[in-house]
Amino acid sequence: MSTYLTKRLLYMIIILFGASLLIFCLYASTPGDFITGNIKLTAERKAELREIYGLNKPVLERYGLWMKNALHGDFGYSLAQQKPVLQLFNDYIWNSFLLAAVSTFLTWVIAVIIGVVSAYKQYSWFDTLVMVAIFAAMSLPSFFIGLFLIKILAVDLKWLPPGGIITTGSNATGWEYIKEVVRHMALPVIVMTLLGLGSLTRYFRSNMIDVLRQDYIRTARAKGLRERKVLFTHALRNALLPAITLVGFELPALFGGSLIIEKIFNWPGIGQLYMQSFGLRDYPLLMGFTMFIAILTVIGTLLSDLLYRIADPRVRLQ
Amino acid sequence: MNNLMRIDGLSTHFFTEDGEVKAVDDVSFRVREGETVCIVGESGCGKSVTAMSIMGLVESPGGKVTSGSIEFQGEDLLQLDKHTLRSMRGHELAMIFQEPMSSLNPVIKIGEQIMEPLRVHLKLNKKEARAKAIELISQVGISRPEQIADSYPHELSGGMLQRIMIAIAISCGPKLLIADEPTTALDVTIQAQILDMLRQFKADSGMSILLITHDLGVVAEMADYVIVMYSGKIVEEGEVVELFSNPKHPYTRGLLKSKPVINQRQEELYSIPGQVPNPLELAPSCYFHDRCEHCMPVCRSKQPVLQDVGNGQKVSCWLYEEALIHA
Amino acid sequence: MAVNSSLAPVRRAGAASGRSSLFRQSVRRLLHNKLAMSGFVVVLFMFALCFVGPLFSPYTDNKINMAMMNKAPGLKHWLGTDALGRDILTRVMQAGRISLTVGLASMVLSVFIGALLGAVAGYYRGVADQIIMRVADLLLTIPGLPLLFIFGALLSEWKIPTDYRMYIVMLMLSIVNWPGMARMVRGQMLSLREREFMQAAVVLGLRDRRKLFNHLLPNIIPLLIVMATLNIGGAILSESVLSFFGLGVMPPTPTWGNMIDAANNMIDFQQRPWLWIPPGLSIFATVIAINIFGDGLRDVLDPKQKR
């Protein structure tokens, strides 16, 4: 187990180094940078700034410098916002987390319930309806469904605010503030839940269908257990087990924000920060963000693997 | 002895993409109190489906009991509402299966799996149920019952798991135990132990056993009464001694001939020629006709009915109908 | 008593009749799947609409018509007109040509690259496997959307003519999509290698090329067909996102994605929904139909892979 872990960790680090080099080169090769694009600066000032930020050095040298600092926990300084990248992440990430955590929770709860019921009633009209809905959810263009719901629920019906985290100019505090945030969250959460629901429901449905065919389900029924108990204790426990691996894969989505949804709903999260910085070519921030997601992805994969080993009594011993 | 269960004209059909399969076709028999009845036949002959029909666990959608009655202690199981039938399963009617390795839930501890029926049917509380579960584990001959109760199925061997399955089945004192090929997946030495245990529990509690098997050795050892099934129908039935000493149906004879006998080494073991017919292509005929050495024209066009041929033996074969007519 | 319908491994040599009956059986089962067939019909309809539809439209020249600016849907223009007086229905159909072509082409490309590299990695293992799978891991570690955004930005900075951008977008999508495909094919290859019929081929002393092309590849073709179908939907969605954010195919070449860009204008978004809702619904209808059809295909061709 420990040699396995060491091997995995080593490989993770190598992959991350490779990814960082690739990301750095890609960003470095996008011509135009924050300084060139800024028309307020004079030519001399631009040259001076390039010198300060080391933008006139060769790519590999810049990469070495960036890497050295990154290893010391310093991901550089955002050029546009004049703040350390990590501090900016800390400012924005929790808004992203709020949105992602709520919608992930809702997605899982709804997906498990619908998945179980439609697996139990496989081939019924309810199941067919669920299947069509699953495909619909998986086929939604995220930005379009976002815009569509804003148009209907916010612009036309005025039920919910169209975007942002609080009403502009609002000074609400305490309960009022929480209520306001919840109202603003509603639309993006609905959209994110909808988008995640398709594949997850499908996953639980097919897992359940497999499990319901197993011999031990027949045994549970032969013991005279209530159907609800058969489904939710005997079957669901087994169907949920492989889903533990998904928890790790949710990690990047939980902390990495959603570029498209946050942009569409003007939600002040890390995804929106990225989109904003992308237009400004604020490289330290873009680099930092991309690396951050890559790190989360790698950790998430490892986590999935470990969780599965812990959760399944059959693998635990081996 | 009184009848415990009486099955009359039971038919269970499966509706597949390719057509209707009559897995069990107009089957009637009875099980008396304290009796062991064996159903014998090749795989796919409908013996397991018969068992599942009794338990009310025929796979649906797809399978359905289409007609007949299953009278158990004076009540027709097929007419009972779902709730009542459920409360009888695991209580009066218990069942053990062929594959002990996959028949227990891999993520639930053994002890808990034994406790479940005790809590549902006997309404024991958690503590009582656990105590009883541990008692049951030692009753089925497993040492360190406490430790076993806290382990997971994958930590035990197949033989031990089948003992656990038996512990679950007998936990609520069933009137009828259905055992579907209980020893097929086990080593020969373990097989004997499991059968011994079943016999002993039967003697102690007076329950009846419906044993489903393809192994004539098991039948000889366990059965009071034997039912031979072929392609969803009963072809012969009778008391075990009569049937073994004087088999009537060519299929039964073939089965007995193909069984190796100790001390009588033959050059070549007998095997019944041909294969079981495709259940989708059954025409009115004796389903065994194209494998039968006594096949007559009538066998190809008309189905024989189960006839009493004396000595409590019944057979469904034109050979004996002819004999009856000419006599 | 459940009737299991697992596919026996496909043999090629001397089994022409068995093969065609397997094929015929698959088609028959597909035709029986109503949901999958309705998906197929919708896909066909969308293709017909986009590739044949414009022939029946009087507005294909896209002439700027100031008199007909921003008209709501009506008898003359069924889906209204845009700020330059162009017919929306015609533009949706023309945009569909591009979107569908990009989706199809990038699918072909990523399936080709992914299947080839995955098969080589899974079959030869060793160094080839190491190199290919490490590159795939690397690409899978970097988040897809930022990667596409960087590529998109590169395109803009390099001043690629808009006519050519759609080809480059196809290439970009393939670069992002092939690693997943390669991983899957490799996994299949590894498990097929160990199967009995393959070991029989080894015992018979068949040559590598023959083993790979006559025995292994035919067995992963069902999987490839299914993956390819589902991949088209994904590619259409990715293209629309990129084009919506101005990083994919750019006007004047219309695609469904960049038509929705109209929604970035406050007035168009709030008061002229006919500008951006029809292309959005077109994406949705096409992708859902492809996914439903692909899933039906999976049931028929690869029942073991059902997820």
PDB file of N, CA, C and O in Angstrom, chain B residues 104-132:
ATOM      1  N   LEU B 104     -24.946 -13.530  -0.553  1.00  0.00           N
ATOM      2  CA  LEU B 104     -24.956 -12.656   0.619  1.00  0.00           C
ATOM      3  C   LEU B 104     -24.457 -11.282   0.197  1.00  0.00           C
ATOM      4  O   LEU B 104     -23.576 -11.157  -0.651  1.00  0.00           O
ATOM      5  N   ASN B 105     -25.027 -10.264   0.823  1.00  0.00           N
ATOM      6  CA  ASN B 105     -24.673  -8.898   0.445  1.00  0.00           C
ATOM      7  C   ASN B 105     -23.226  -8.588   0.854  1.00  0.00           C
ATOM      8  O   ASN B 105     -22.883  -8.671   2.023  1.00  0.00           O
ATOM      9  N   PRO B 106     -22.385  -8.222  -0.148  1.00  0.00           N
ATOM     10  CA  PRO B 106     -20.950  -8.076   0.131  1.00  0.00           C
ATOM     11  C   PRO B 106     -20.609  -6.920   1.072  1.00  0.00           C
ATOM     12  O   PRO B 106     -19.526  -6.923   1.644  1.00  0.00           O
ATOM     13  N   VAL B 107     -21.487  -5.954   1.224  1.00  0.00           N
ATOM     14  CA  VAL B 107     -21.111  -4.798   2.048  1.00  0.00           C
ATOM     15  C   VAL B 107     -21.813  -4.770   3.402  1.00  0.00           C
ATOM     16  O   VAL B 107     -21.727  -3.779   4.119  1.00  0.00           O
ATOM     17  N   ILE B 108     -22.528  -5.847   3.735  1.00  0.00           N
ATOM     18  CA  ILE B 108     -23.198  -5.880   5.044  1.00  0.00           C
ATOM     19  C   ILE B 108     -22.622  -7.047   5.844  1.00  0.00           C
ATOM     20  O   ILE B 108     -22.369  -8.121   5.303  1.00  0.00           O
ATOM     21  N   LYS B 109     -22.396  -6.802   7.142  1.00  0.00           N
ATOM     22  CA  LYS B 109     -21.788  -7.835   7.975  1.00  0.00           C
ATOM     23  C   LYS B 109     -22.708  -9.042   8.096  1.00  0.00           C
ATOM     24  O   LYS B 109     -23.927  -8.920   8.088  1.00  0.00           O
ATOM     25  N   ILE B 110     -22.081 -10.223   8.229  1.00  0.00           N
ATOM     26  CA  ILE B 110     -22.809 -11.490   8.325  1.00  0.00           C
ATOM     27  C   ILE B 110     -23.879 -11.423   9.414  1.00  0.00           C
ATOM     28  O   ILE B 110     -25.035 -11.780   9.192  1.00  0.00           O
ATOM     29  N   GLY B 111     -23.468 -10.964  10.586  1.00  0.00           N
ATOM     30  CA  GLY B 111     -24.390 -10.932  11.726  1.00  0.00           C
ATOM     31  C   GLY B 111     -25.649 -10.168  11.387  1.00  0.00           C
ATOM     32  O   GLY B 111     -26.772 -10.630  11.622  1.00  0.00           O
ATOM     33  N   GLU B 112     -25.466  -8.994  10.796  1.00  0.00           N
ATOM     34  CA  GLU B 112     -26.620  -8.159  10.450  1.00  0.00           C
ATOM     35  C   GLU B 112     -27.540  -8.862   9.461  1.00  0.00           C
ATOM     36  O   GLU B 112     -28.761  -8.754   9.546  1.00  0.00           O
ATOM     37  N   GLN B 113     -26.938  -9.599   8.541  1.00  0.00           N
ATOM     38  CA  GLN B 113     -27.756 -10.266   7.535  1.00  0.00           C
ATOM     39  C   GLN B 113     -28.577 -11.399   8.150  1.00  0.00           C
ATOM     40  O   GLN B 113     -29.656 -11.711   7.669  1.00  0.00           O
ATOM     41  N   ILE B 114     -28.048 -12.006   9.219  1.00  0.00           N
ATOM     42  CA  ILE B 114     -28.833 -13.044   9.894  1.00  0.00           C
ATOM     43  C   ILE B 114     -29.911 -12.386  10.759  1.00  0.00           C
ATOM     44  O   ILE B 114     -31.017 -12.903  10.911  1.00  0.00           O
ATOM     45  N   MET B 115     -29.579 -11.217  11.309  1.00  0.00           N
ATOM     46  CA  MET B 115     -30.521 -10.550  12.216  1.00  0.00           C
ATOM     47  C   MET B 115     -31.771 -10.035  11.503  1.00  0.00           C
ATOM     48  O   MET B 115     -32.840  -9.958  12.112  1.00  0.00           O
ATOM     49  N   GLU B 116     -31.622  -9.684  10.233  1.00  0.00           N
ATOM     50  CA  GLU B 116     -32.740  -9.032   9.535  1.00  0.00           C
ATOM     51  C   GLU B 116     -34.064  -9.800   9.610  1.00  0.00           C
ATOM     52  O   GLU B 116     -35.070  -9.237  10.044  1.00  0.00           O
ATOM     53  N   PRO B 117     -34.105 -11.075   9.191  1.00  0.00           N
ATOM     54  CA  PRO B 117     -35.400 -11.772   9.259  1.00  0.00           C
ATOM     55  C   PRO B 117     -35.907 -11.912  10.698  1.00  0.00           C
ATOM     56  O   PRO B 117     -37.107 -11.858  10.936  1.00  0.00           O
ATOM     57  N   LEU B 118     -34.979 -12.066  11.661  1.00  0.00           N
ATOM     58  CA  LEU B 118     -35.386 -12.197  13.058  1.00  0.00           C
ATOM     59  C   LEU B 118     -36.113 -10.939  13.522  1.00  0.00           C
ATOM     60  O   LEU B 118     -37.105 -10.995  14.231  1.00  0.00           O
ATOM     61  N   ARG B 119     -35.593  -9.804  13.064  1.00  0.00           N
ATOM     62  CA  ARG B 119     -36.198  -8.544  13.493  1.00  0.00           C
ATOM     63  C   ARG B 119     -37.510  -8.302  12.786  1.00  0.00           C
ATOM     64  O   ARG B 119     -38.461  -7.802  13.371  1.00  0.00           O
ATOM     65  N   VAL B 120     -37.568  -8.666  11.511  1.00  0.00           N
ATOM     66  CA  VAL B 120     -38.794  -8.413  10.750  1.00  0.00           C
ATOM     67  C   VAL B 120     -39.903  -9.375  11.154  1.00  0.00           C
ATOM     68  O   VAL B 120     -41.029  -8.956  11.414  1.00  0.00           O
ATOM     69  N   HIS B 121     -39.577 -10.679  11.233  1.00  0.00           N
ATOM     70  CA  HIS B 121     -40.645 -11.663  11.425  1.00  0.00           C
ATOM     71  C   HIS B 121     -40.922 -11.965  12.890  1.00  0.00           C
ATOM     72  O   HIS B 121     -42.061 -12.101  13.294  1.00  0.00           O
ATOM     73  N   LEU B 122     -39.860 -12.074  13.693  1.00  0.00           N
ATOM     74  CA  LEU B 122     -40.072 -12.428  15.096  1.00  0.00           C
ATOM     75  C   LEU B 122     -40.091 -11.198  15.997  1.00  0.00           C
ATOM     76  O   LEU B 122     -40.231 -11.326  17.200  1.00  0.00           O
ATOM     77  N   LYS B 123     -39.920 -10.028  15.376  1.00  0.00           N
ATOM     78  CA  LYS B 123     -39.975  -8.750  16.092  1.00  0.00           C
ATOM     79  C   LYS B 123     -39.001  -8.688  17.274  1.00  0.00           C
ATOM     80  O   LYS B 123     -39.312  -8.125  18.316  1.00  0.00           O
ATOM     81  N   LEU B 124     -37.852  -9.325  17.139  1.00  0.00           N
ATOM     82  CA  LEU B 124     -36.853  -9.253  18.202  1.00  0.00           C
ATOM     83  C   LEU B 124     -36.196  -7.880  18.175  1.00  0.00           C
ATOM     84  O   LEU B 124     -36.119  -7.243  17.125  1.00  0.00           O
ATOM     85  N   ASN B 125     -35.728  -7.427  19.344  1.00  0.00           N
ATOM     86  CA  ASN B 125     -34.967  -6.181  19.323  1.00  0.00           C
ATOM     87  C   ASN B 125     -33.525  -6.494  18.953  1.00  0.00           C
ATOM     88  O   ASN B 125     -33.130  -7.651  18.821  1.00  0.00           O
ATOM     89  N   LYS B 126     -32.726  -5.433  18.811  1.00  0.00           N
ATOM     90  CA  LYS B 126     -31.388  -5.601  18.263  1.00  0.00           C
ATOM     91  C   LYS B 126     -30.553  -6.585  19.071  1.00  0.00           C
ATOM     92  O   LYS B 126     -29.878  -7.449  18.515  1.00  0.00           O
ATOM     93  N   LYS B 127     -30.637  -6.459  20.394  1.00  0.00           N
ATOM     94  CA  LYS B 127     -29.806  -7.279  21.272  1.00  0.00           C
ATOM     95  C   LYS B 127     -30.209  -8.747  21.184  1.00  0.00           C
ATOM     96  O   LYS B 127     -29.367  -9.633  21.021  1.00  0.00           O
ATOM     97  N   GLU B 128     -31.535  -8.981  21.280  1.00  0.00           N
ATOM     98  CA  GLU B 128     -32.034 -10.361  21.202  1.00  0.00           C
ATOM     99  C   GLU B 128     -31.668 -10.973  19.859  1.00  0.00           C
ATOM    100  O   GLU B 128     -31.243 -12.123  19.775  1.00  0.00           O
ATOM    101  N   ALA B 129     -31.850 -10.179  18.803  1.00  0.00           N
ATOM    102  CA  ALA B 129     -31.590 -10.681  17.458  1.00  0.00           C
ATOM    103  C   ALA B 129     -30.124 -11.066  17.321  1.00  0.00           C
ATOM    104  O   ALA B 129     -29.791 -12.101  16.743  1.00  0.00           O
ATOM    105  N   ARG B 130     -29.258 -10.244  17.879  1.00  0.00           N
ATOM    106  CA  ARG B 130     -27.834 -10.556  17.763  1.00  0.00           C
ATOM    107  C   ARG B 130     -27.491 -11.829  18.530  1.00  0.00           C
ATOM    108  O   ARG B 130     -26.763 -12.694  18.024  1.00  0.00           O
ATOM    109  N   ALA B 131     -28.039 -11.952  19.720  1.00  0.00           N
ATOM    110  CA  ALA B 131     -27.781 -13.151  20.515  1.00  0.00           C
ATOM    111  C   ALA B 131     -28.250 -14.391  19.748  1.00  0.00           C
ATOM    112  O   ALA B 131     -27.548 -15.397  19.649  1.00  0.00           O
ATOM    113  N   LYS B 132     -29.447 -14.287  19.167  1.00  0.00           N
ATOM    114  CA  LYS B 132     -30.010 -15.413  18.425  1.00  0.00           C
ATOM    115  C   LYS B 132     -29.156 -15.705  17.174  1.00  0.00           C
ATOM    116  O   LYS B 132     -28.932 -16.862  16.821  1.00  0.00           O
TER     117      LYS B 132
END
